[in-house]
GROMACS .gro file of C-alpha atoms in nm:
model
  330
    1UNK     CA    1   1.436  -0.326   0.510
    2UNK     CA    2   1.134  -0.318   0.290
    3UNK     CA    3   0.847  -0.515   0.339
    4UNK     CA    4   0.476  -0.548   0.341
    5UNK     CA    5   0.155  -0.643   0.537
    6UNK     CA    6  -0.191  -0.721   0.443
    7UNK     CA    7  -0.504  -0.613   0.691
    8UNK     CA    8  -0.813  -0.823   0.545
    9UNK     CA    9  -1.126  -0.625   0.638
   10UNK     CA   10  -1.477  -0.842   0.755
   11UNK     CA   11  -1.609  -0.825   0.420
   12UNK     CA   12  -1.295  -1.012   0.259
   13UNK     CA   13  -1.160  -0.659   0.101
   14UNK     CA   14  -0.814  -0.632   0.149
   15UNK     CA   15  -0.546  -0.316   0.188
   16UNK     CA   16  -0.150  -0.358   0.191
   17UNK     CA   17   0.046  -0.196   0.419
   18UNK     CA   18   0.413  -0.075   0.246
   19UNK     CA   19   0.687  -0.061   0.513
   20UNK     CA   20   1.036   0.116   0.494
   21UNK     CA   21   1.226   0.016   0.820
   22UNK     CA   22   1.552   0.175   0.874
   23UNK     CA   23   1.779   0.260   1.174
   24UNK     CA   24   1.777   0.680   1.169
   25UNK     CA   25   2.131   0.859   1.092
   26UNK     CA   26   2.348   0.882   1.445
   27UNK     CA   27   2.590   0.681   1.703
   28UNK     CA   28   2.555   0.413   1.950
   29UNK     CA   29   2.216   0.276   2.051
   30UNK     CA   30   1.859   0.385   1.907
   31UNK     CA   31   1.576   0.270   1.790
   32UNK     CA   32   1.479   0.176   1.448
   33UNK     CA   33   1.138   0.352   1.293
   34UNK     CA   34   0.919   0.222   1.039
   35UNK     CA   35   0.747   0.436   0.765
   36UNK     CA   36   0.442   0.296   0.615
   37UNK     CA   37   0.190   0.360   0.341
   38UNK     CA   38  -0.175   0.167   0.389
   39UNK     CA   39  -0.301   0.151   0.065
   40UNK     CA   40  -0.616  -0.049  -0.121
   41UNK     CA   41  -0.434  -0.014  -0.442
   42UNK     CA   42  -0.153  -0.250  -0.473
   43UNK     CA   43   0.070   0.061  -0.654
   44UNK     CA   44   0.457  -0.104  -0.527
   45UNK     CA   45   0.663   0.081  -0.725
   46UNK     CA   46   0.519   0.436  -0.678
   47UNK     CA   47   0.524   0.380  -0.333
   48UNK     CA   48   0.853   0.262  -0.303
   49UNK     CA   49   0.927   0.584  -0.481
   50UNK     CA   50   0.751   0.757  -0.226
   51UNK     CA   51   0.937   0.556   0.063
   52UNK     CA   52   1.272   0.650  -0.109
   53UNK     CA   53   1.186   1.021  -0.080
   54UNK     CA   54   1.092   0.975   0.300
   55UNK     CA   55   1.420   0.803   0.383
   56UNK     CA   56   1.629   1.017   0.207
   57UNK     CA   57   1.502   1.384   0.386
   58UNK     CA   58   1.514   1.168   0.707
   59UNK     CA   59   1.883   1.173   0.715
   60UNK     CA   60   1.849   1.521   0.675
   61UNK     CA   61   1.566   1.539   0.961
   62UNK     CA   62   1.225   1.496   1.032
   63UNK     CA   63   1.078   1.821   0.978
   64UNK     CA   64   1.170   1.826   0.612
   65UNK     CA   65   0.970   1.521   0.552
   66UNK     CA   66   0.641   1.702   0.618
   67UNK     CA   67   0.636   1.943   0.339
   68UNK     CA   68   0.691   1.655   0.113
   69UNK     CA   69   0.433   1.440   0.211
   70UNK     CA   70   0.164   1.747   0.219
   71UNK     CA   71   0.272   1.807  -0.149
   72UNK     CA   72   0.191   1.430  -0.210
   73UNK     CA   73  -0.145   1.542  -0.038
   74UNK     CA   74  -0.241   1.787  -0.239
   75UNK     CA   75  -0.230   1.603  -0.568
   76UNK     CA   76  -0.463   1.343  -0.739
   77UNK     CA   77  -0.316   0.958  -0.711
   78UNK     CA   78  -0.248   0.889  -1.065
   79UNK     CA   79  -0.453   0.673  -1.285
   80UNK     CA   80  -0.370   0.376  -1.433
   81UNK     CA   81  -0.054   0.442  -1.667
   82UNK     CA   82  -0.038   0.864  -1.537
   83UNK     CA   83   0.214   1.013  -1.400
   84UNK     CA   84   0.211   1.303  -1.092
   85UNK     CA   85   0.509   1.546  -1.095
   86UNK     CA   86   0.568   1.676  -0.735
   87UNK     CA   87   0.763   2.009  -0.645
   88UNK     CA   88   0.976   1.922  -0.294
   89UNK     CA   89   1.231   2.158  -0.176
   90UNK     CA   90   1.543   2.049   0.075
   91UNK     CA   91   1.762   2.216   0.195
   92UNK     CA   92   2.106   2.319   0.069
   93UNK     CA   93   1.962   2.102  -0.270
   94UNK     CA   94   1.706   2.391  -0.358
   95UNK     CA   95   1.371   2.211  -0.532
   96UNK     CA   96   1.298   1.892  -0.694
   97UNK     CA   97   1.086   1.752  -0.908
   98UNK     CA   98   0.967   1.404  -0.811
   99UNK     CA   99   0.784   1.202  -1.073
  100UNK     CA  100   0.536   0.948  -0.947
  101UNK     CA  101   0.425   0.691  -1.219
  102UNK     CA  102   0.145   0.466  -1.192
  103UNK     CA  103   0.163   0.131  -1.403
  104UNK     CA  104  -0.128   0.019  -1.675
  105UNK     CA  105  -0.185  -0.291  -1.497
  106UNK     CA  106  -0.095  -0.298  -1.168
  107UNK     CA  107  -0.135  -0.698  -1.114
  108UNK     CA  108   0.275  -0.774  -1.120
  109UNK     CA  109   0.339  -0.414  -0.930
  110UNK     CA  110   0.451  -0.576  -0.577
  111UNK     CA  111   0.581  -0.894  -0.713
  112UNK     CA  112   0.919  -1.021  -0.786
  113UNK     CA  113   0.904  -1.381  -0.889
  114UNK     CA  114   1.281  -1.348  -0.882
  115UNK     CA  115   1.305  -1.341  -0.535
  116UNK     CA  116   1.123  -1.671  -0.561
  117UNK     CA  117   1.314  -1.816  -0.845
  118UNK     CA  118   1.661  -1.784  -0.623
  119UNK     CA  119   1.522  -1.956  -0.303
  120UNK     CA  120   1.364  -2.229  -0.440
  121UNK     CA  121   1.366  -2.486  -0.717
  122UNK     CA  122   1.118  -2.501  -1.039
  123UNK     CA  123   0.973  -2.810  -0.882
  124UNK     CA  124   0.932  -2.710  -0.535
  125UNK     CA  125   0.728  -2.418  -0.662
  126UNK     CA  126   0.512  -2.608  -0.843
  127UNK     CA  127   0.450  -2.806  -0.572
  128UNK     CA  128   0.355  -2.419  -0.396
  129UNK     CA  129   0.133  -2.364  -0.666
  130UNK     CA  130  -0.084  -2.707  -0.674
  131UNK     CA  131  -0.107  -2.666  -0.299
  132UNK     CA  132  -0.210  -2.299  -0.368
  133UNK     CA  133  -0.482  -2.400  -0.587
  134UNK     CA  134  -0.598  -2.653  -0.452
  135UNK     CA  135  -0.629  -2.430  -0.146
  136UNK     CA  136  -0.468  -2.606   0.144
  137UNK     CA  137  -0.265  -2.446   0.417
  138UNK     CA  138   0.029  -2.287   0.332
  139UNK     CA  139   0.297  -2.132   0.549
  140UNK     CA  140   0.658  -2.003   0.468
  141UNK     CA  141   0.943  -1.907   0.710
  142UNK     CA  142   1.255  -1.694   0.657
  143UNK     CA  143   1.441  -1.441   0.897
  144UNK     CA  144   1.348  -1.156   0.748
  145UNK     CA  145   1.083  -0.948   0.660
  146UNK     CA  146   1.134  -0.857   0.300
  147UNK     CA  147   1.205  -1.221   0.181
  148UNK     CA  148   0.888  -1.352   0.368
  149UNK     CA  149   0.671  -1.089   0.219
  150UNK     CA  150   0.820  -1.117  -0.158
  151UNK     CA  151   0.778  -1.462  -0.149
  152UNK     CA  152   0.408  -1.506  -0.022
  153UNK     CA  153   0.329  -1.185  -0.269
  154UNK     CA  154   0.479  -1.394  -0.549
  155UNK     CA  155   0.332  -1.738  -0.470
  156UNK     CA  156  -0.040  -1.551  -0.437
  157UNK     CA  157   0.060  -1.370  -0.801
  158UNK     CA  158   0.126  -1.712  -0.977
  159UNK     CA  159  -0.283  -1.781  -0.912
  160UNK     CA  160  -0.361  -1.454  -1.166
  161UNK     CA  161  -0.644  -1.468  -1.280
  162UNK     CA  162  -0.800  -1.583  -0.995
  163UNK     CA  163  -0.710  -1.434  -0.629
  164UNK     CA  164  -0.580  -1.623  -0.297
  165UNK     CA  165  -0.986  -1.554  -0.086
  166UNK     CA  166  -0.827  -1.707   0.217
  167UNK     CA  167  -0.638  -1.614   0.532
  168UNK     CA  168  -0.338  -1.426   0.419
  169UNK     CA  169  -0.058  -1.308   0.611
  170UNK     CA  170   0.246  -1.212   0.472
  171UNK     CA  171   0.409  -1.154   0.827
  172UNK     CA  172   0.258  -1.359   1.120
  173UNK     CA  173   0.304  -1.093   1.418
  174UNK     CA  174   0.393  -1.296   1.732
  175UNK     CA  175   0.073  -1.321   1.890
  176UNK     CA  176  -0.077  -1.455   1.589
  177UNK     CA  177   0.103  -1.731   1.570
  178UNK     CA  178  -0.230  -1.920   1.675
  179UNK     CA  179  -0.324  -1.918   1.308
  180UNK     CA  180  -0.172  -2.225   1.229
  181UNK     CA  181  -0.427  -2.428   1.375
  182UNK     CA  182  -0.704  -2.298   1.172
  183UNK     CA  183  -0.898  -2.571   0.988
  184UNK     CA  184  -0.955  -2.326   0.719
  185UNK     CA  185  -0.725  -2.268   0.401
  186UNK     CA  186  -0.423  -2.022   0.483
  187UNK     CA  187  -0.122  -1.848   0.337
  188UNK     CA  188   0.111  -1.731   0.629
  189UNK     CA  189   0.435  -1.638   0.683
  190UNK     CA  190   0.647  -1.682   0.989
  191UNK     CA  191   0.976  -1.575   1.138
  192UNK     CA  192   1.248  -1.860   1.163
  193UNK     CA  193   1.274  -1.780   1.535
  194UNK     CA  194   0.878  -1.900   1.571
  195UNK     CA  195   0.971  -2.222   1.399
  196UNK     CA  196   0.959  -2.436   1.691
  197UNK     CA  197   0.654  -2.267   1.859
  198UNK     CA  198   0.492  -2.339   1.522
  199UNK     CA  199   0.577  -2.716   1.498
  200UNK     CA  200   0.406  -2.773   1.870
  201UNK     CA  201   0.099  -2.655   1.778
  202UNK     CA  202  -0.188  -2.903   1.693
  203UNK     CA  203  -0.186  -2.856   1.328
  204UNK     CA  204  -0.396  -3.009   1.058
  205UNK     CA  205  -0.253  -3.096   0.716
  206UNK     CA  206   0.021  -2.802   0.610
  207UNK     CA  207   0.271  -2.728   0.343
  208UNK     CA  208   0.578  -2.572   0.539
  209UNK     CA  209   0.845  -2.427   0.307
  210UNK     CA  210   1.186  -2.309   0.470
  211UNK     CA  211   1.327  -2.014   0.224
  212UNK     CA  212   1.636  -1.986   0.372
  213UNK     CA  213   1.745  -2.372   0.295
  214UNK     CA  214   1.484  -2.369  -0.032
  215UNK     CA  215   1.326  -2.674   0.111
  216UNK     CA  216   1.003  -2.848   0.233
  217UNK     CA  217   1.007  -2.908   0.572
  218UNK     CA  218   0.627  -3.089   0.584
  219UNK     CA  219   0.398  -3.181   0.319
  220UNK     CA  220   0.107  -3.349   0.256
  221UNK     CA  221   0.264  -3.628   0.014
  222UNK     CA  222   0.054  -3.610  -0.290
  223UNK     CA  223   0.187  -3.263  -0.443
  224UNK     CA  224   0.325  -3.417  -0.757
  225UNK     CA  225   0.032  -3.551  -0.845
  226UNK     CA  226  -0.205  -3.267  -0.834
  227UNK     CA  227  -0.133  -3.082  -1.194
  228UNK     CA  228  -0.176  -3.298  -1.518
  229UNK     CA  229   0.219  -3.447  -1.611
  230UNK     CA  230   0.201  -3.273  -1.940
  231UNK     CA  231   0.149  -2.895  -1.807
  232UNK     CA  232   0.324  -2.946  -1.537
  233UNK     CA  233   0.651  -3.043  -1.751
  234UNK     CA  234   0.574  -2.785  -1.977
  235UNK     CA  235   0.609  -2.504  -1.675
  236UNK     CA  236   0.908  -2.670  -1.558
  237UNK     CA  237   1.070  -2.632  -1.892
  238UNK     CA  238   0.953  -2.232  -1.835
  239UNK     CA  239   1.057  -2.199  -1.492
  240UNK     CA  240   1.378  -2.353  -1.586
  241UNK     CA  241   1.467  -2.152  -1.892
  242UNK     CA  242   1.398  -1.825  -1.694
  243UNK     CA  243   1.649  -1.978  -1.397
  244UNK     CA  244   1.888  -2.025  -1.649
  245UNK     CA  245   1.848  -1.638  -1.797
  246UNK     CA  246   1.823  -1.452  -1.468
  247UNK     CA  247   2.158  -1.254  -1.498
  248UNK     CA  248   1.974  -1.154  -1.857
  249UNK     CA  249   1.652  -1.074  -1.794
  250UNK     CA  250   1.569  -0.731  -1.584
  251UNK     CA  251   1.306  -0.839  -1.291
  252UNK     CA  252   0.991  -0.706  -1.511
  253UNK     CA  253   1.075  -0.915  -1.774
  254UNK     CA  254   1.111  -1.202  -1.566
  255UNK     CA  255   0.793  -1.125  -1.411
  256UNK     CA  256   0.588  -1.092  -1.724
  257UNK     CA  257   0.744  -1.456  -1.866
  258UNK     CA  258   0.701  -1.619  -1.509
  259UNK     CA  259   0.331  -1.505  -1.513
  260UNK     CA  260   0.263  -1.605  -1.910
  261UNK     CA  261   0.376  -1.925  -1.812
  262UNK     CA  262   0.104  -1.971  -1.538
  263UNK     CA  263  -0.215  -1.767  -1.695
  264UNK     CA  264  -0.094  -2.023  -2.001
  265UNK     CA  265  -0.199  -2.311  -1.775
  266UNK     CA  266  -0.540  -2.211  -1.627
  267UNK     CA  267  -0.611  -2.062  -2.029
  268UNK     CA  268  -0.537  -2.450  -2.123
  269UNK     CA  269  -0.730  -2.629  -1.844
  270UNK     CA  270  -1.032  -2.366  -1.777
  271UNK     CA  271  -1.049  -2.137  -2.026
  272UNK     CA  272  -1.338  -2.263  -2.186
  273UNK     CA  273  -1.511  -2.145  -1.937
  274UNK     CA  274  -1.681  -1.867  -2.119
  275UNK     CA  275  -1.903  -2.115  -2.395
  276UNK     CA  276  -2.085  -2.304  -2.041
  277UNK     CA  277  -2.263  -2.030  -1.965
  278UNK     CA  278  -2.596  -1.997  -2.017
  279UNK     CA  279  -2.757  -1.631  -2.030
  280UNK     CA  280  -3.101  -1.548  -1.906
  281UNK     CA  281  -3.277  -1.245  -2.124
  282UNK     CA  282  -3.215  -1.052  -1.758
  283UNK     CA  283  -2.880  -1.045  -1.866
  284UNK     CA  284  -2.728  -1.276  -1.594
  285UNK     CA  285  -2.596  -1.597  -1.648
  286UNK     CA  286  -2.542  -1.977  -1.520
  287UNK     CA  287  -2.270  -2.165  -1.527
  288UNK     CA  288  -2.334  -2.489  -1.644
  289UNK     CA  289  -2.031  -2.730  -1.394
  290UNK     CA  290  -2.109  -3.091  -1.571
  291UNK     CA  291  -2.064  -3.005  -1.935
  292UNK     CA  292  -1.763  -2.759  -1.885
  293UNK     CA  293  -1.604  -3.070  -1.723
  294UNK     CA  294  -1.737  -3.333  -1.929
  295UNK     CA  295  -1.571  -3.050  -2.252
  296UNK     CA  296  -1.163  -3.160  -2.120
  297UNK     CA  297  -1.077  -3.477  -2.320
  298UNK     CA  298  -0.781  -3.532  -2.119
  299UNK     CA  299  -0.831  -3.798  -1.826
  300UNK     CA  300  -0.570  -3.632  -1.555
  301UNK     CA  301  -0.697  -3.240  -1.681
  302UNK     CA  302  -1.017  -3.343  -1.610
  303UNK     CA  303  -0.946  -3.505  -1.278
  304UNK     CA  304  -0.749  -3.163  -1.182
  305UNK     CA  305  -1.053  -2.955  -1.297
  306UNK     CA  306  -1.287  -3.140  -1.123
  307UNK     CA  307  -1.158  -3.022  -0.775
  308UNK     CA  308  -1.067  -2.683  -0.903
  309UNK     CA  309  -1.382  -2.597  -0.967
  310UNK     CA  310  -1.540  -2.673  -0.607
  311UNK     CA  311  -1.233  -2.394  -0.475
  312UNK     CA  312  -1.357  -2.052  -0.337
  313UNK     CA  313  -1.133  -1.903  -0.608
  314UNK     CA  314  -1.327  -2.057  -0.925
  315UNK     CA  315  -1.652  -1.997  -0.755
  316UNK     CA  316  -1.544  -1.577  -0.674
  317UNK     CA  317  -1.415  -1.575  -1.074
  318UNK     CA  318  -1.755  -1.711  -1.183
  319UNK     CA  319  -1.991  -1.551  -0.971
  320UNK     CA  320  -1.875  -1.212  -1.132
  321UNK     CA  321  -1.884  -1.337  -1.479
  322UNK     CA  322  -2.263  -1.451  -1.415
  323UNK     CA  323  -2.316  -1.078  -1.313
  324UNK     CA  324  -2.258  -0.985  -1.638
  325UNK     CA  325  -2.220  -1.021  -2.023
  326UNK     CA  326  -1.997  -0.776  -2.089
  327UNK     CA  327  -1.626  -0.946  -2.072
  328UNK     CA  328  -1.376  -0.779  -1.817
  329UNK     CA  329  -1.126  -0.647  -2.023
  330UNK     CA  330  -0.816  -0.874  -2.006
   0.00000   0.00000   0.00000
């Protein structure tokens, strides 16, 4: 099983822990081990690369993993669009050349909207993503691992540009499972088996999404009313046309049409942001809220913007444009 886990540091910086889990080579009871990266770059692919490597010399045994991994030691992480080439010998295959890549932009690189796409409808996860952005509670169950983590990954990836600054938790360990009764904004995931532990707790006002039936099991009620009718059919029609294409498209392509489809939206409701700022000779700038609002000339895209812009995310995107007048690239 693959999955993932995300430590948040005091300071709100995040890393993401990459897990292989798999039951070692041999007969009748043992134990299964995990292998796990803990990285601040969210590099998927490579490391799944890497992960593949590890599992493969561990059904040969342990000791030839090491020599591997002090190869991957010894040479620079890639940058953005490089590519490493590692020498690893095993035995009775003689050496190997391993070629780590590192993507351009690494935004999609642990995402698979797919994996969303197949458990859910187009509507439900729209309902996700207005929760999401409005920043309410969030939490998703499924049995195992890999599906939890996916999902949450994905549902955190349709918010590009801006990022989830909340309590995230791809996988709730079991003593955690106090987290649901936070006040504050989360995104959690929890193990099926937890379900009933999780619906006794004194809870506030939660979106809880079952992935294994594709369903909602609680909501707050208003979820269909959050995104203006006219961008919100307009992703369905998306969403929908990439559900219908899945055994066509390959999962990057579905990625990179899934995440057009949402960047589209917050370009059509905020991104004007850029002409309501007003620059000091310093260099820094203001954002000016009332006429950036009063600028939408629909009624319900101005209703939605209104409460965007009081979310931590908005404020976090804005705060580092006032920093500076030179445009982040992208």
């Amino acid at each position: 099983e693959t999955f993932s886990f995300v430590l948040t540091n005091v300071d709100g910086s995040r890393k993401i822990g990459y897990c292989r889990r798999l039951l070692p080579s041999g007969r009748g009871v043992r134990l299964p081990e995990v292998f796990c990266i803990i990285s601040c770059l969210g590099c998927f692919g490579l490391f799944s690369k890497i992960l593949d490597e590890v599992e493969k010399r561990r059904q040969i045994s342990m000791a030839v993993i090491y020599p591997f991994m002090q190869g991957l030691r010894e040479s620079p992480f890639p940058a953005p669009g490089k590519t490493v080439t590692i020498k690893s010998f095993i035995p009775e295959s003689g050496t190997e050349l391993i070629e780590l890549t590192r993507p351009v932009d690494a935004h999609l690189e642990h995402v698979e909207f797919q994996a969303l796409l197949q458990r859910l409808s187009p509507d439900l996860i729209l309902h996700i993503f207005a929760s999401a952005v409005l920043e309410r509670r969030l939490i998703f169950l499924a049995e195992e691992l890999s599906v939890l983590s996916q999902c949450i990954h994905a549902v955190a990836a349709l918010l590009y540009p801006f990022t989830w600054a909340h309590t995230y938790i791809p996988v709730v360990p079991e003593c955690l499972l106090d987290t649901v009764c936070c006040p504050t904004p989360f995104m959690v995931g929890i193990q099926m088996r937890h379900l009933e532990r999780v619906l006794e707790q004194p809870m506030e006002e939660a979106l809880i999404v079952n992935l294994c039936e594709g369903k909602i099991i609680r909501a707050v009620g208003d979820e269909e009313e959050i995104l203006p009718v006219k961008l919100q059919n307009e992703m369905l029609t998306s969403l929908n046309r990439h559900n219908n294409n899945n055994n066509i498209h390959t999962s990057e392509q579905v990625n990179t049409l899934v995440s057009e489809a949402f960047v589209h939206f917050f370009v059509r409701m905020v991104g004007h942001y850029s002409s309501h700022i007003k620059w000091n000779k310093s260099g820094s700038g203001s954002f000016q809220e009332r006429s950036f609002c009063k600028a939408i000339t629909s009624r319900s895209s101005r209703r939605f913007v209104k409460k965007f812009v009081k979310t931590n995310m908005f404020s976090l995107f804005i705060e580092e444009v006032e920093r500076s007048r030179i445009p982040q690239e992208g």
